[in-house]
Tab-separated table of C-alpha atoms and ligand atoms in Angstrom:
chain	number	residue	atom	x	y	z
Z	832	UNK	CA	1.170	-16.171	-0.176
Z	833	UNK	CA	2.879	-12.876	0.378
Z	834	UNK	CA	6.249	-13.110	2.073
Z	835	UNK	CA	7.205	-10.461	4.586
Z	836	UNK	CA	9.425	-11.737	7.382
Z	837	UNK	CA	9.587	-8.663	9.519
Z	838	UNK	CA	7.645	-5.469	9.965
Z	839	UNK	CA	9.223	-2.631	11.939
Z	840	UNK	CA	6.533	-0.511	13.541
Z	841	UNK	CA	8.539	2.408	14.929
Z	842	UNK	CA	6.108	5.168	15.865
Z	843	UNK	CA	4.243	5.083	12.606
Z	844	UNK	CA	1.188	6.920	13.850
Z	845	UNK	CA	3.232	9.688	15.490
Z	846	UNK	CA	5.202	10.045	12.239
Z	847	UNK	CA	1.976	10.338	10.272
Z	848	UNK	CA	0.662	13.018	12.629
Z	849	UNK	CA	3.918	14.978	12.317
Z	850	UNK	CA	3.589	14.903	8.549
Z	851	UNK	CA	0.028	16.200	8.884
Z	852	UNK	CA	1.062	19.056	11.203
Z	853	UNK	CA	3.784	20.051	8.752
Z	854	UNK	CA	1.326	20.120	5.841
Z	855	UNK	CA	-1.080	22.175	7.964
Z	856	UNK	CA	1.617	24.751	8.685
Z	857	UNK	CA	2.777	25.008	5.066
Z	858	UNK	CA	-0.760	25.489	3.734
Z	859	UNK	CA	-2.014	27.597	6.645
Z	860	UNK	CA	-4.752	25.133	7.541
Z	861	UNK	CA	-6.280	26.167	10.899
Z	862	UNK	CA	-5.020	23.886	13.682
Z	863	UNK	CA	-8.604	23.388	14.971
Z	864	UNK	CA	-9.679	22.018	11.576
Z	865	UNK	CA	-7.052	19.280	11.761
Z	866	UNK	CA	-8.637	18.036	15.002
Z	867	UNK	CA	-11.101	15.928	12.993
Z	868	UNK	CA	-8.153	14.009	11.498
Z	869	UNK	CA	-6.159	13.458	14.695
Z	870	UNK	CA	-8.125	10.393	15.816
Z	871	UNK	CA	-9.888	7.502	14.066
Z	872	UNK	CA	-13.699	7.562	13.907
Z	873	UNK	CA	-14.032	3.943	15.038
Z	874	UNK	CA	-11.677	1.314	16.464
Z	875	UNK	CA	-12.737	-2.300	16.731
Z	876	UNK	CA	-10.533	-4.759	18.590
Z	877	UNK	CA	-11.552	-8.425	18.687
Z	878	UNK	CA	-10.290	-11.575	20.389
Z	879	UNK	CA	-11.591	-14.776	18.854
Z	880	UNK	CA	-11.129	-18.528	19.256
Z	881	UNK	CA	-10.045	-20.814	16.397
Z	882	UNK	CA	-9.709	-24.596	16.451
Z	883	UNK	CA	-6.194	-25.656	15.389
Z	884	UNK	CA	-5.484	-28.803	13.350
Z	885	UNK	CA	-4.566	-30.709	16.546
Z	886	UNK	CA	-8.028	-29.998	18.006
Z	887	UNK	CA	-6.810	-27.371	20.510
Z	888	UNK	CA	-8.412	-23.911	20.688
Z	889	UNK	CA	-6.175	-20.878	20.219
Z	890	UNK	CA	-7.155	-17.221	20.693
Z	891	UNK	CA	-6.232	-14.529	18.153
Z	892	UNK	CA	-6.308	-10.742	18.330
Z	893	UNK	CA	-7.593	-8.691	15.428
Z	894	UNK	CA	-8.313	-5.069	14.635
Z	895	UNK	CA	-10.343	-2.976	12.251
Z	896	UNK	CA	-9.848	0.782	12.337
Z	897	UNK	CA	-12.201	3.026	10.356
Z	898	UNK	CA	-10.303	6.280	10.329
Z	899	UNK	CA	-12.512	8.619	8.321
Z	900	UNK	CA	-15.708	8.181	6.328
Z	901	UNK	CA	-16.078	11.825	5.337
Z	902	UNK	CA	-15.672	11.115	1.602
Z	903	UNK	CA	-17.374	7.713	1.399
Z	904	UNK	CA	-17.356	4.168	2.798
Z	905	UNK	CA	-14.082	3.301	4.521
Z	906	UNK	CA	-11.598	1.238	2.545
Z	907	UNK	CA	-8.391	-0.584	3.377
Z	908	UNK	CA	-6.583	-3.898	3.512
Z	909	UNK	CA	-6.277	-6.634	6.100
Z	910	UNK	CA	-2.761	-7.551	7.231
Z	911	UNK	CA	-1.687	-10.855	8.803
Z	912	UNK	CA	1.610	-10.338	10.617
Z	913	UNK	CA	3.103	-11.017	14.063
Z	914	UNK	CA	3.928	-7.292	14.451
Z	915	UNK	CA	0.339	-6.114	13.826
Z	916	UNK	CA	-0.688	-3.759	16.645
Z	917	UNK	CA	-3.169	-0.946	17.099
Z	918	UNK	CA	-0.589	1.807	16.462
Z	919	UNK	CA	0.343	0.277	13.114
Z	920	UNK	CA	-3.264	-0.269	12.013
Z	921	UNK	CA	-4.187	3.288	13.024
Z	922	UNK	CA	-1.318	4.731	10.974
Z	923	UNK	CA	-2.166	2.563	7.973
Z	924	UNK	CA	-5.863	3.530	8.171
Z	925	UNK	CA	-4.909	7.229	8.303
Z	926	UNK	CA	-2.723	6.799	5.217
Z	927	UNK	CA	-5.579	5.009	3.437
Z	928	UNK	CA	-7.801	8.016	4.173
Z	929	UNK	CA	-5.240	10.355	2.619
Z	930	UNK	CA	-4.460	8.002	-0.277
Z	931	UNK	CA	-8.096	7.734	-1.379
Z	932	UNK	CA	-8.371	11.526	-1.198
Z	933	UNK	CA	-5.140	12.132	-3.173
Z	934	UNK	CA	-6.431	10.056	-6.093
Z	935	UNK	CA	-9.896	11.526	-5.540
Z	936	UNK	CA	-11.872	8.304	-5.266
Z	937	UNK	CA	-15.058	8.388	-3.146
Z	938	UNK	CA	-13.791	6.498	-0.116
Z	939	UNK	CA	-12.699	7.131	3.429
Z	940	UNK	CA	-9.883	5.091	4.932
Z	941	UNK	CA	-9.627	1.962	7.068
Z	942	UNK	CA	-7.257	-0.886	7.825
Z	943	UNK	CA	-7.456	-4.233	9.601
Z	944	UNK	CA	-5.159	-6.928	10.792
Z	945	UNK	CA	-4.634	-10.059	12.858
Z	946	UNK	CA	-1.537	-10.465	15.027
Z	947	UNK	CA	-0.053	-13.804	13.973
Z	948	UNK	CA	2.461	-15.303	11.594
Z	949	UNK	CA	0.727	-17.252	8.829
Z	950	UNK	CA	3.992	-19.099	8.164
Z	951	UNK	CA	3.382	-20.961	11.470
Z	952	UNK	CA	-0.035	-22.235	10.347
Z	953	UNK	CA	-1.485	-24.704	7.855
Z	954	UNK	CA	-3.718	-23.460	5.041
Z	955	UNK	CA	-6.805	-24.878	6.757
Z	956	UNK	CA	-5.922	-23.051	9.994
Z	957	UNK	CA	-5.442	-19.802	8.020
Z	958	UNK	CA	-8.875	-20.372	6.458
Z	959	UNK	CA	-10.522	-20.838	9.875
Z	960	UNK	CA	-8.695	-17.783	11.293
Z	961	UNK	CA	-9.862	-15.665	8.315
Z	962	UNK	CA	-13.472	-16.851	8.599
Z	963	UNK	CA	-13.571	-16.376	12.369
Z	964	UNK	CA	-12.222	-12.808	12.050
Z	965	UNK	CA	-15.048	-12.008	9.605
Z	966	UNK	CA	-17.650	-13.469	11.988
Z	967	UNK	CA	-16.371	-11.054	14.640
Z	968	UNK	CA	-16.270	-7.936	12.454
Z	969	UNK	CA	-19.070	-8.600	9.939
Z	970	UNK	CA	-21.504	-6.119	11.527
Z	971	UNK	CA	-19.001	-3.324	10.982
Z	972	UNK	CA	-18.217	-3.943	7.308
Z	973	UNK	CA	-20.389	-3.925	4.178
Z	974	UNK	CA	-20.367	-2.732	0.546
Z	975	UNK	CA	-21.636	0.695	1.631
Z	976	UNK	CA	-19.886	0.796	5.006
Z	977	UNK	CA	-16.320	-0.520	5.040
Z	978	UNK	CA	-14.645	-2.561	2.310
Z	979	UNK	CA	-11.546	-4.643	3.153
Z	980	UNK	CA	-8.894	-5.873	0.695
Z	981	UNK	CA	-5.590	-7.795	0.825
Z	982	UNK	CA	-2.440	-6.390	2.398
Z	983	UNK	CA	0.820	-7.945	3.634
Z	984	UNK	CA	0.480	-11.761	3.949
Z	985	UNK	CA	-3.100	-11.855	2.658
Z	986	UNK	CA	-4.119	-12.705	-0.896
Z	987	UNK	CA	-7.104	-13.315	-3.230
Z	988	UNK	CA	-7.762	-16.801	-1.753
Z	989	UNK	CA	-8.068	-15.306	1.732
Z	990	UNK	CA	-10.402	-12.615	0.330
Z	991	UNK	CA	-12.497	-15.447	-1.190
Z	992	UNK	CA	-12.877	-17.173	2.213
Z	993	UNK	CA	-13.723	-13.868	3.889
Z	994	UNK	CA	-16.304	-13.016	1.208
Z	995	UNK	CA	-17.870	-16.476	1.503
Z	996	UNK	CA	-18.157	-16.162	5.283
Z	997	UNK	CA	-19.720	-12.697	4.993
Z	998	UNK	CA	-22.215	-13.866	2.352
Z	999	UNK	CA	-23.182	-16.915	4.440
Z	1000	UNK	CA	-23.970	-14.670	7.412
Z	1001	UNK	CA	-25.849	-12.110	5.294
Z	1002	UNK	CA	-27.659	-14.747	3.225
Z	1003	UNK	CA	-27.094	-13.104	-0.154
Z	1004	UNK	CA	-24.316	-12.364	-2.627
Z	1005	UNK	CA	-22.334	-9.254	-1.768
Z	1006	UNK	CA	-19.136	-9.212	-3.846
Z	1007	UNK	CA	-18.770	-5.465	-3.217
Z	1008	UNK	CA	-17.920	-6.091	0.464
Z	1009	UNK	CA	-14.317	-6.988	-0.310
Z	1010	UNK	CA	-11.858	-6.274	-3.125
Z	1011	UNK	CA	-8.749	-8.026	-4.385
Z	1012	UNK	CA	-10.907	-11.116	-4.971
Z	1013	UNK	CA	-10.102	-13.868	-7.479
Z	1014	UNK	CA	-11.476	-13.013	-10.939
Z	1015	UNK	CA	-14.007	-15.897	-10.737
Z	1016	UNK	CA	-15.598	-14.313	-7.657
Z	1017	UNK	CA	-15.897	-10.800	-9.094
Z	1018	UNK	CA	-12.284	-9.596	-8.961
Z	1019	UNK	CA	-11.135	-7.007	-11.487
Z	1020	UNK	CA	-8.788	-7.680	-14.342
Z	1021	UNK	CA	-5.488	-5.890	-13.694
Z	1022	UNK	CA	-5.931	-5.711	-9.899
Z	1023	UNK	CA	-3.025	-8.078	-9.195
Z	1024	UNK	CA	-0.396	-5.718	-10.622
Z	1025	UNK	CA	-2.304	-2.435	-10.312
Z	1026	UNK	CA	-0.249	-1.019	-7.425
Z	1027	UNK	CA	2.950	-1.432	-9.423
Z	1028	UNK	CA	1.348	-0.205	-12.648
Z	1029	UNK	CA	0.137	2.960	-10.905
Z	1030	UNK	CA	3.677	3.727	-9.674
Z	1031	UNK	CA	5.131	2.900	-13.086
Z	1032	UNK	CA	2.715	5.338	-14.788
Z	1033	UNK	CA	3.943	8.101	-12.459
Z	1034	UNK	CA	7.593	7.323	-13.132
Z	1035	UNK	CA	7.006	7.289	-16.890
Z	1036	UNK	CA	5.067	10.559	-16.754
Z	1037	UNK	CA	7.817	12.226	-14.714
Z	1038	UNK	CA	10.450	11.009	-17.147
Z	1039	UNK	CA	8.541	12.313	-20.154
Z	1040	UNK	CA	7.324	15.606	-18.672
Z	1041	UNK	CA	9.843	16.807	-16.085
Z	1042	UNK	CA	13.614	17.037	-15.938
Z	1043	UNK	CA	13.789	15.158	-12.616
Z	1044	UNK	CA	14.526	11.763	-14.173
Z	1045	UNK	CA	17.533	11.411	-16.498
Z	1046	UNK	CA	17.593	9.391	-19.728
Z	1047	UNK	CA	18.167	5.671	-19.240
Z	1048	UNK	CA	17.900	5.841	-15.432
Z	1049	UNK	CA	19.387	3.085	-13.282
Z	1050	UNK	CA	16.855	1.622	-10.847
Z	1051	UNK	CA	17.046	-0.432	-7.630
Z	1052	UNK	CA	13.964	-2.164	-6.216
Z	1053	UNK	CA	13.807	-3.327	-2.593
Z	1054	UNK	CA	11.380	-6.259	-2.148
Z	1055	UNK	CA	10.335	-8.803	-4.738
Z	1056	UNK	CA	6.815	-9.660	-3.586
Z	1057	UNK	CA	3.592	-8.581	-5.258
Z	1058	UNK	CA	4.626	-4.934	-5.601
Z	1059	UNK	CA	8.398	-5.235	-6.194
Z	1060	UNK	CA	8.149	-8.126	-8.649
Z	1061	UNK	CA	5.481	-6.526	-10.839
Z	1062	UNK	CA	7.226	-3.139	-10.640
Z	1063	UNK	CA	10.480	-4.709	-11.860
Z	1064	UNK	CA	8.607	-6.657	-14.572
Z	1065	UNK	CA	6.667	-3.666	-15.918
Z	1066	UNK	CA	9.645	-1.296	-15.917
Z	1067	UNK	CA	11.934	-3.825	-17.583
Z	1068	UNK	CA	9.241	-4.543	-20.214
Z	1069	UNK	CA	9.180	-0.779	-20.872
Z	1070	UNK	CA	12.954	-0.797	-21.404
Z	1071	UNK	CA	14.126	0.552	-18.048
Z	1072	UNK	CA	17.340	-0.815	-16.519
Z	1073	UNK	CA	16.844	-2.509	-13.138
Z	1074	UNK	CA	20.321	-2.941	-11.661
Z	1075	UNK	CA	19.395	-4.378	-8.250
Z	1076	UNK	CA	16.530	-6.122	-6.457
Z	1077	UNK	CA	16.185	-7.867	-3.093
Z	1078	UNK	CA	13.923	-9.997	-0.943
Z	1079	UNK	CA	14.035	-10.988	2.716
Z	1080	UNK	CA	17.034	-13.256	2.036
Z	1081	UNK	CA	19.227	-10.515	0.492
Z	1082	UNK	CA	19.837	-8.637	-2.725
Z	1083	UNK	CA	21.555	-8.941	-6.110
Z	1084	UNK	CA	23.289	-6.363	-8.278
Z	1085	UNK	CA	24.460	-6.122	-11.883
Z	1086	UNK	CA	25.586	-2.768	-13.236
Z	1087	UNK	CA	24.458	-3.710	-16.770
Z	1088	UNK	CA	20.917	-4.502	-15.632
Z	1089	UNK	CA	19.087	-7.687	-14.587
Z	1090	UNK	CA	17.205	-10.123	-16.827
Z	1091	UNK	CA	13.937	-9.717	-14.917
Z	1092	UNK	CA	11.992	-12.367	-16.875
Z	1093	UNK	CA	14.443	-15.107	-15.938
Z	1094	UNK	CA	14.788	-13.717	-12.436
Z	1095	UNK	CA	11.014	-14.102	-11.900
Z	1096	UNK	CA	11.323	-17.726	-13.029
Z	1097	UNK	CA	14.077	-18.272	-10.434
Z	1098	UNK	CA	12.034	-16.552	-7.684
Z	1099	UNK	CA	9.126	-18.862	-8.508
Z	1100	UNK	CA	11.243	-22.016	-8.465
Z	1101	UNK	CA	13.723	-21.242	-5.652
Z	1102	UNK	CA	11.745	-18.750	-3.560
Z	1103	UNK	CA	14.493	-16.110	-3.647
Z	1104	UNK	CA	16.308	-13.747	-6.004
Z	1105	UNK	CA	19.634	-14.507	-4.313
Z	1106	UNK	CA	22.104	-16.557	-6.349
Z	1107	UNK	CA	20.860	-15.374	-9.765
Z	1108	UNK	CA	23.632	-16.043	-12.282
Z	1109	UNK	CA	25.921	-13.199	-13.330
Z	1110	UNK	CA	25.034	-11.022	-10.331
Z	1111	UNK	CA	26.851	-9.824	-7.252
Z	1112	UNK	CA	25.261	-10.590	-3.875
Z	1113	UNK	CA	24.519	-7.512	-1.773
Z	1114	UNK	CA	22.702	-6.914	1.495
Z	1115	UNK	CA	19.411	-5.063	1.761
Z	1116	UNK	CA	21.228	-2.198	3.467
Z	1117	UNK	CA	23.695	-1.996	0.552
Z	1118	UNK	CA	20.844	-1.998	-1.969
Z	1119	UNK	CA	19.322	1.068	-0.330
Z	1120	UNK	CA	22.628	2.914	-0.525
Z	1121	UNK	CA	23.489	2.094	-4.167
Z	1122	UNK	CA	24.469	4.906	-6.499
Z	1123	UNK	CA	21.375	4.700	-8.713
Z	1124	UNK	CA	19.022	7.276	-10.197
Z	1125	UNK	CA	15.806	5.789	-8.794
Z	1126	UNK	CA	15.315	3.768	-5.603
Z	1127	UNK	CA	11.984	1.964	-5.243
Z	1128	UNK	CA	11.375	0.641	-1.702
Z	1129	UNK	CA	8.684	-2.050	-2.124
Z	1130	UNK	CA	8.965	-4.122	1.043
Z	1131	UNK	CA	8.464	-2.761	4.539
Z	1132	UNK	CA	8.002	0.320	6.696
Z	1133	UNK	CA	10.900	2.319	8.177
Z	1134	UNK	CA	13.645	1.186	5.809
Z	1135	UNK	CA	15.209	4.632	5.439
Z	1136	UNK	CA	15.664	6.227	8.852
Z	1137	UNK	CA	17.874	8.940	10.332
Z	1138	UNK	CA	20.582	6.261	10.637
Z	1139	UNK	CA	21.023	5.636	6.897
Z	1140	UNK	CA	19.295	8.611	5.206
Z	1141	UNK	CA	22.534	10.534	4.673
Z	1142	UNK	CA	24.017	7.487	2.865
Z	1143	UNK	CA	21.216	7.343	0.268
Z	1144	UNK	CA	22.612	8.242	-3.146
Z	1145	UNK	CA	19.532	7.786	-5.336
Z	1146	UNK	CA	18.182	11.066	-6.713
Z	1147	UNK	CA	14.560	9.899	-6.738
Z	1148	UNK	CA	12.830	7.665	-4.194
Z	1149	UNK	CA	9.495	6.228	-5.303
Z	1150	UNK	CA	7.765	4.889	-2.180
Z	1151	UNK	CA	5.872	1.804	-3.276
Z	1152	UNK	CA	5.835	0.326	0.254
Z	1153	UNK	CA	3.789	2.091	2.917
Z	1154	UNK	CA	5.929	4.274	5.192
Z	1155	UNK	CA	9.423	3.166	4.048
Z	1156	UNK	CA	10.948	6.586	4.890
Z	1157	UNK	CA	10.704	7.849	8.490
Z	1158	UNK	CA	9.783	11.451	9.306
Z	1159	UNK	CA	13.366	12.319	10.343
Z	1160	UNK	CA	14.847	10.617	7.272
Z	1161	UNK	CA	12.474	12.529	5.031
Z	1162	UNK	CA	13.880	15.827	6.286
Z	1163	UNK	CA	17.462	14.648	5.659
Z	1164	UNK	CA	16.614	13.490	2.124
Z	1165	UNK	CA	14.812	16.733	1.324
Z	1166	UNK	CA	17.770	18.795	2.551
Z	1167	UNK	CA	20.088	16.706	0.370
Z	1168	UNK	CA	17.981	17.638	-2.660
Z	1169	UNK	CA	16.373	14.210	-3.182
Z	1170	UNK	CA	12.887	13.873	-4.638
Z	1171	UNK	CA	10.665	11.517	-2.620
Z	1172	UNK	CA	7.383	10.552	-4.292
Z	1173	UNK	CA	5.283	9.616	-1.235
Z	1174	UNK	CA	3.456	6.333	-0.691
Z	1175	UNK	CA	0.017	7.955	-0.560
Z	1176	UNK	CA	0.517	8.944	-4.203
Z	1177	UNK	CA	3.014	6.373	-5.551
Z	1178	UNK	CA	1.224	3.195	-4.424
Z	1179	UNK	CA	-2.378	4.417	-4.787
Z	1180	UNK	CA	-2.866	2.366	-7.968
Z	1181	UNK	CA	-3.891	-0.643	-5.863
Z	1182	UNK	CA	-6.762	1.055	-4.096
Z	1183	UNK	CA	-7.758	2.765	-7.352
Z	1184	UNK	CA	-8.311	-0.576	-9.092
Z	1185	UNK	CA	-9.957	-1.889	-5.905
Z	1186	UNK	CA	-12.378	0.998	-6.374
Z	1187	UNK	CA	-12.907	-0.060	-10.016
Z	1188	UNK	CA	-13.541	-3.629	-8.804
Z	1189	UNK	CA	-16.174	-2.364	-6.342
Z	1190	UNK	CA	-17.844	-0.236	-9.045
Z	1191	UNK	CA	-17.993	-3.296	-11.316
Z	1192	UNK	CA	-19.419	-5.434	-8.461
Z	1193	UNK	CA	-22.124	-2.892	-7.624
Z	1194	UNK	CA	-23.103	-2.657	-11.302
Z	1195	UNK	CA	-22.740	-6.363	-12.098
Z	1196	UNK	CA	-20.991	-5.283	-15.301
Z	1197	UNK	CA	-17.333	-6.094	-15.908
Z	1198	UNK	CA	-14.670	-4.210	-17.859
Z	1199	UNK	CA	-11.934	-5.456	-20.168
Z	1200	UNK	CA	-8.344	-5.110	-18.902
Z	1201	UNK	CA	-7.515	-2.241	-21.288
Z	1202	UNK	CA	-10.387	-0.198	-19.864
Z	1203	UNK	CA	-9.118	-0.757	-16.322
Z	1204	UNK	CA	-5.582	0.316	-17.297
Z	1205	UNK	CA	-6.776	3.337	-19.294
Z	1206	UNK	CA	-8.811	4.580	-16.325
Z	1207	UNK	CA	-5.972	3.805	-13.889
Z	1208	UNK	CA	-3.475	5.847	-15.900
Z	1209	UNK	CA	-5.875	8.800	-15.997
Z	1210	UNK	CA	-6.409	8.706	-12.234
Z	1211	UNK	CA	-2.681	8.411	-11.444
Z	1212	UNK	CA	-1.559	11.161	-13.815
Z	1213	UNK	CA	-4.297	13.506	-12.715
Z	1214	UNK	CA	-3.309	12.912	-9.040
Z	1215	UNK	CA	0.359	13.481	-9.890
Z	1216	UNK	CA	-0.501	16.779	-11.609
Z	1217	UNK	CA	-2.568	17.919	-8.591
Z	1218	UNK	CA	0.329	17.147	-6.252
Z	1219	UNK	CA	2.922	18.697	-8.573
Z	1220	UNK	CA	0.810	21.876	-8.729
Z	1221	UNK	CA	0.962	22.077	-4.920
Z	1222	UNK	CA	4.741	21.411	-4.919
Z	1223	UNK	CA	5.136	24.477	-7.140
Z	1224	UNK	CA	2.572	26.637	-5.371
Z	1225	UNK	CA	3.852	26.032	-1.833
Z	1226	UNK	CA	7.516	25.502	-2.804
Z	1227	UNK	CA	7.458	22.308	-0.780
Z	1228	UNK	CA	8.241	18.594	-1.066
Z	1229	UNK	CA	5.955	16.026	-2.700
Z	1230	UNK	CA	4.859	14.426	0.582
Z	1231	UNK	CA	3.748	17.712	2.097
Z	1232	UNK	CA	2.047	18.652	-1.178
Z	1233	UNK	CA	0.187	15.311	-1.314
Z	1234	UNK	CA	-0.900	15.733	2.312
Z	1235	UNK	CA	-2.203	19.234	1.531
Z	1236	UNK	CA	-4.218	17.974	-1.484
Z	1237	UNK	CA	-5.716	15.131	0.586
Z	1238	UNK	CA	-6.369	17.073	3.791
Z	1239	UNK	CA	-8.099	19.900	1.927
Z	1240	UNK	CA	-10.419	17.431	0.144
Z	1241	UNK	CA	-11.303	15.648	3.406
Z	1242	UNK	CA	-11.836	18.885	5.340
Z	1243	UNK	CA	-14.007	20.223	2.546
Z	1244	UNK	CA	-16.247	17.126	2.809
Z	1245	UNK	CA	-16.414	17.506	6.619
Z	1246	UNK	CA	-17.297	21.184	6.227
Z	1247	UNK	CA	-20.025	20.530	3.665
Z	1248	UNK	CA	-21.573	18.005	6.045
Z	1249	UNK	CA	-21.477	20.515	8.848
Z	1250	UNK	CA	-18.961	18.594	10.963
Z	1251	UNK	CA	-16.423	21.405	10.875
J	369	LIG	P1	4.634	-9.029	-0.250
J	369	LIG	O1	4.525	-9.717	1.061
J	369	LIG	O2	4.049	-9.659	-1.467
J	369	LIG	O3	6.179	-8.721	-0.601
J	369	LIG	C1	7.091	-8.145	0.284
J	369	LIG	C2	8.505	-8.398	-0.203
J	369	LIG	O4	9.423	-7.809	0.725
J	369	LIG	C3	8.903	-9.863	-0.301
J	369	LIG	O5	9.646	-10.051	-1.483
J	369	LIG	C4	9.825	-10.084	0.907
J	369	LIG	O6	10.779	-11.105	0.691
J	369	LIG	C5	10.477	-8.738	0.964
J	369	LIG	N1	11.103	-8.465	2.241
J	369	LIG	C6	10.743	-8.864	3.485
J	369	LIG	N2	11.614	-8.441	4.402
J	369	LIG	C7	12.545	-7.727	3.714
J	369	LIG	C8	13.707	-7.022	4.093
J	369	LIG	N3	14.112	-6.953	5.362
J	369	LIG	N4	14.414	-6.401	3.126
J	369	LIG	C9	14.033	-6.479	1.841
J	369	LIG	N5	12.955	-7.130	1.418
J	369	LIG	C10	12.219	-7.752	2.355
J	369	LIG	O7	3.990	-7.618	0.027
J	369	LIG	P2	3.479	-6.580	-1.063
J	369	LIG	O8	2.017	-6.766	-1.275
J	369	LIG	O9	4.398	-6.578	-2.226
J	369	LIG	O10	3.621	-5.223	-0.227
J	369	LIG	C11	4.888	-4.576	-0.096
J	369	LIG	C12	4.653	-3.183	0.449
J	369	LIG	O11	3.788	-2.473	-0.432
J	369	LIG	C13	3.981	-3.136	1.833
J	369	LIG	O12	4.464	-2.005	2.520
J	369	LIG	C14	2.514	-2.922	1.484
J	369	LIG	O13	1.788	-2.325	2.546
J	369	LIG	C15	2.666	-1.985	0.293
J	369	LIG	N6	1.495	-1.946	-0.580
J	369	LIG	C16	1.042	-3.057	-1.197
J	369	LIG	C17	-0.062	-2.971	-2.038
J	369	LIG	C18	-0.574	-4.153	-2.795
J	369	LIG	O14	-1.494	-3.973	-3.613
J	369	LIG	N7	-0.022	-5.331	-2.618
J	369	LIG	C19	-0.722	-1.730	-2.215
J	369	LIG	C20	-0.217	-0.592	-1.579
J	369	LIG	C21	0.902	-0.717	-0.757
């Protein structure tokens, strides 16, 4: 089970809209054209009853926002978290729309969520909550309509229950309705670590082909869940030096680099990275402000804000979490000459392999892991080159450039359909 203790919403959707306006100005996109991207196409809010283990009925609130389907069926994860609210799901569905367009996969964007803390519930209650949510939204999803996936606090087992519920209602197999499934139910090889692998491919490409990343860079990773753990594992296997990592209980630092393999073993046995031998304990705030070459936020939204942005010393920030840098902080970092590789590019490896999973499901023909990774690397590098080209052309930052790439692709689809 994923392990996020706190999600800070801030004004995520307003931030996202400000980023879009900025991209529009830089690329001279007519203000009227952006209208189509200022609001979601469909918002579904549901309230549903679930029987708890003690026999009592409890009501839960859930959402599914389908932001844009201009480029294909909508796609995006389902989050279980006490801080889930419409503003957050709207922002996340907007980012999914842009993310799918940046990596040029034929999807629109969506996101869903249920407002509750799974840590307060038994596994059987979580199963009933997941199944009930699907009963309430099943008419609005489908392999050619809207395809959910895991997000914070949801995992392949939960996807399996959701798929089963959907198939029971529909009366036939439909593995393409949901991605991030267990391999035995049609999941794709490589999906589990694909988000991290996609970000790692970008970092490696930048190191080999640009002068932004120095030799033997020092790296700090915030978060040691699905994304942070695999990111640390892959980079250390490739010979990179990870000097600090953290989870919700705090962080650890060693200037000579951490033994990630043994650290993963400790995380699995003790549930935290804190207390790993030969390391200094640091706070999450201190981790963000370490003097490293690359900082990789892989936990939550709004971690770098106007309050701490001027203390960030890392030269490169690779956003593996969604929305870890606020709009104001982004401006401060840019002014200070930092390079921020935005979430909609950096963490798009997950949705890319979700797309591969869906393609395999629709064809009933499954690929070997090497084929998945080969195709993933091509998609990520090609997206990086597109964004880099726009950085150069518009003399702008990577986030604005990625927004321009995505917005232009979405607006082109809307125009071709006659909606613009
Ligand atoms: P996860 O729940 O598996 O892991 C989150 C990690 O963050 C955990 O190690 C947790 O202990 C840590 N954490 C919680 N509070 C913290 C705090 N205050 N300071 C530092 N660390 C803290 O989640 P995940 O799947 O790894 O997702 C992490 C981020 O990446 C989220 O923003 C998510 O939306 C984004 N993301 C995930 C995927 C994916 O495929 N899993 C894809 C794209 C984006």
